[in-house]
Amino acid sequence: MKRDFIAVSDFSAQELNQIFDISIRLKKEWKSGGNRPLLKGKTLAMIFQKPSLRTRISFDMAMRHLGGDALYLSPNEIGLGKRESIADIARVLSGYVDALMARVFDHAHVIELAKWASIPVINGLSDYNHPCQAMADALTIIEEFGTLKDINVSYVGDGNNVAVSLMHICAKLGANFSIATPAGYDLPPLAVDLAKKIAEGTGSALKFFRDPHEAVKNAQVIYTDTWTSMGQEEESAKREKVFPPYQVNQQLVSEARKDVIVLHCLPAHRGQEITDEVADGIHSRLFPQAHNRMHAQKGILAYLFGKE
Ligand code: CP
Ligand code: NVA
């Protein structure tokens, strides 16, 4: 049976920890001279409906380091659901490559790809969530604090795709998750309901605020993301009026715990959701986090291919 990677909530804590173990092992191996060709002969097609730096390059390099290969398919080439139906694309590609990665607008489209593909499908970001990012975020937190269990993670800003996956991985692994969002920019209610259900089993505390100062009290991790996600560009002027009180700046960071680390999935809009001072300051883990995208993805790929 093939396995897809569409949402972190589809995986048990044990499975997620297994993926982290592989990631940590492969990271160490790569840093000490290179990876064994675990995925020799395997190919990954990467469908992009939106731009990308990290997701594209880190998946490509992850495949190459493990002895496989990756193919980039740009928005104009594929025309997902426009030039050809998603079901047909999924079935055609299933005969050419060994796995698919897709970055889409509509979350239903990555689910549709997974339904029709006979090979593993990985969600490389949708308007709803960003599970590969959450794996790198969790890996970064584990490297810093040794665990996610009982760690206080505070997200400040838009209740977007990145926030959804972060909340779900926190709930799964027993981290406490606080979020401050402006009215009108809350997390999707169904995503919150799912997180609450997961948290009942893990003891993770979930808290929802309007006030960012409340949300970061006792934080060990402060996380933020862009105020305007890809596809929302026409709303950016309106959002730039609403979000300034949610900027992660030196003052806000000083209200958290002394050992707080600051994360951001990037790309950052310096001077908006995060200041230069914080992004480049001693609490920042922005670049180790970005680099962990590649290590997290090696774990995901090896796990899905059953090549640990
Ligand atoms: N964080 C992230 O997904 O970056 P890209 O959009 O550059 O892939
Ligand atoms: N929320 C952002 C994340 C980019 C990696 C977006 O969807 O544009």
Tab-separated table of N, CA and C and ligand atoms in Angstrom, residues 50-52 54-55 103-104 124-130 133 155 158 160-163 225-233 264-267 269 293, ligand 2:
chain	number	residue	atom	x	y	z
A	50	LYS	N	2.868	27.436	-7.568
A	50	LYS	CA	3.286	28.696	-6.951
A	50	LYS	C	4.806	28.726	-6.927
A	51	PRO	N	5.419	29.905	-6.718
A	51	PRO	CA	6.878	29.967	-6.643
A	51	PRO	C	7.434	29.250	-5.411
A	52	SER	N	8.731	28.989	-5.431
A	52	SER	CA	9.388	28.348	-4.287
A	52	SER	C	10.899	28.481	-4.394
A	54	ARG	N	12.914	27.301	-1.115
A	54	ARG	CA	13.264	26.234	-0.203
A	54	ARG	C	12.698	24.871	-0.612
A	55	THR	N	11.395	24.823	-0.858
A	55	THR	CA	10.761	23.529	-1.115
A	55	THR	C	11.349	22.886	-2.377
A	103	ARG	N	2.863	21.450	-5.026
A	103	ARG	CA	2.524	22.705	-4.345
A	103	ARG	C	1.350	23.297	-5.106
A	104	VAL	N	0.217	23.400	-4.418
A	104	VAL	CA	-1.036	23.770	-5.086
A	104	VAL	C	-1.732	24.931	-4.365
A	124	GLY	N	3.499	19.782	-0.887
A	124	GLY	CA	4.572	20.773	-0.735
A	124	GLY	C	4.038	22.164	-0.436
A	125	LEU	N	2.859	22.267	0.104
A	125	LEU	CA	2.122	23.466	0.530
A	125	LEU	C	0.826	23.566	-0.278
A	126	SER	N	-0.250	23.812	0.444
A	126	SER	CA	-1.529	24.162	-0.186
A	126	SER	C	-2.046	25.387	0.541
A	127	ASP	N	-3.187	25.906	0.106
A	127	ASP	CA	-3.763	27.053	0.815
A	127	ASP	C	-4.172	26.676	2.243
A	128	TYR	N	-4.326	25.373	2.502
A	128	TYR	CA	-4.759	24.919	3.832
A	128	TYR	C	-3.607	24.622	4.773
A	129	ASN	N	-2.552	23.957	4.280
A	129	ASN	CA	-1.481	23.543	5.210
A	129	ASN	C	-0.122	23.449	4.534
A	130	HIS	N	0.896	23.147	5.334
A	130	HIS	CA	2.274	23.056	4.822
A	130	HIS	C	3.016	22.015	5.685
A	133	GLN	N	6.921	21.775	5.934
A	133	GLN	CA	7.475	22.872	6.735
A	133	GLN	C	7.401	22.517	8.228
A	155	TYR	N	2.672	31.242	18.125
A	155	TYR	CA	2.618	31.748	16.744
A	155	TYR	C	1.910	33.096	16.765
A	158	ASP	N	-0.865	35.718	10.950
A	158	ASP	CA	-1.994	35.231	10.156
A	158	ASP	C	-2.259	33.748	10.447
A	160	ASN	N	-2.679	31.038	8.977
A	160	ASN	CA	-2.573	30.524	7.599
A	160	ASN	C	-2.145	29.048	7.551
A	161	ASN	N	-1.762	28.620	6.363
A	161	ASN	CA	-1.347	27.236	6.101
A	161	ASN	C	-0.196	26.763	7.013
A	162	VAL	N	0.781	27.638	7.216
A	162	VAL	CA	1.936	27.289	8.054
A	162	VAL	C	1.481	27.123	9.509
A	163	ALA	N	0.603	28.016	9.961
A	163	ALA	CA	0.092	27.954	11.334
A	163	ALA	C	-0.716	26.675	11.559
A	225	ASP	N	4.977	34.321	10.261
A	225	ASP	CA	5.009	34.102	8.809
A	225	ASP	C	4.459	35.373	8.153
A	226	THR	N	4.573	35.410	6.851
A	226	THR	CA	4.099	36.559	6.074
A	226	THR	C	2.649	36.932	6.422
A	227	TRP	N	2.344	38.209	6.277
A	227	TRP	CA	0.955	38.653	6.485
A	227	TRP	C	0.089	38.343	5.261
A	228	THR	N	0.745	38.212	4.110
A	228	THR	CA	0.017	37.981	2.857
A	228	THR	C	0.610	36.765	2.156
A	229	SER	N	-0.136	35.684	2.146
A	229	SER	CA	0.374	34.464	1.530
A	229	SER	C	0.224	34.506	0.017
A	230	MET	N	0.928	33.579	-0.636
A	230	MET	CA	0.858	33.484	-2.100
A	230	MET	C	-0.590	33.259	-2.534
A	231	GLY	N	-1.035	34.069	-3.463
A	231	GLY	CA	-2.418	33.964	-3.932
A	231	GLY	C	-3.325	35.019	-3.308
A	232	GLN	N	-2.815	35.722	-2.266
A	232	GLN	CA	-3.653	36.742	-1.584
A	232	GLN	C	-3.156	38.153	-1.901
A	233	GLU	N	-2.325	38.279	-2.938
A	233	GLU	CA	-1.618	39.537	-3.192
A	233	GLU	C	-2.550	40.749	-3.274
A	264	HIS	N	10.727	31.238	11.500
A	264	HIS	CA	9.940	31.810	10.400
A	264	HIS	C	10.167	30.877	9.223
A	265	CYS	N	9.103	30.479	8.537
A	265	CYS	CA	9.272	29.518	7.435
A	265	CYS	C	10.032	30.113	6.264
A	266	LEU	N	10.026	31.454	6.161
A	266	LEU	CA	10.611	32.198	5.042
A	266	LEU	C	9.819	31.909	3.748
A	267	PRO	N	9.717	32.792	2.775
A	267	PRO	CA	10.419	34.075	2.727
A	267	PRO	C	9.894	35.081	3.755
A	269	HIS	N	9.406	39.008	5.191
A	269	HIS	CA	9.201	40.386	4.738
A	269	HIS	C	9.699	41.247	5.880
A	293	ARG	N	14.777	21.996	6.227
A	293	ARG	CA	13.798	21.536	5.229
A	293	ARG	C	14.368	20.341	4.475
B	2	NVA	N1	2.073	31.280	4.170
B	2	NVA	C1	3.055	31.400	3.115
B	2	NVA	C2	4.097	30.352	3.262
B	2	NVA	C3	5.194	30.404	2.243
B	2	NVA	C4	6.187	29.289	2.411
B	2	NVA	C5	2.368	31.288	1.772
B	2	NVA	O1	1.494	30.426	1.622
B	2	NVA	O2	2.694	32.064	0.877
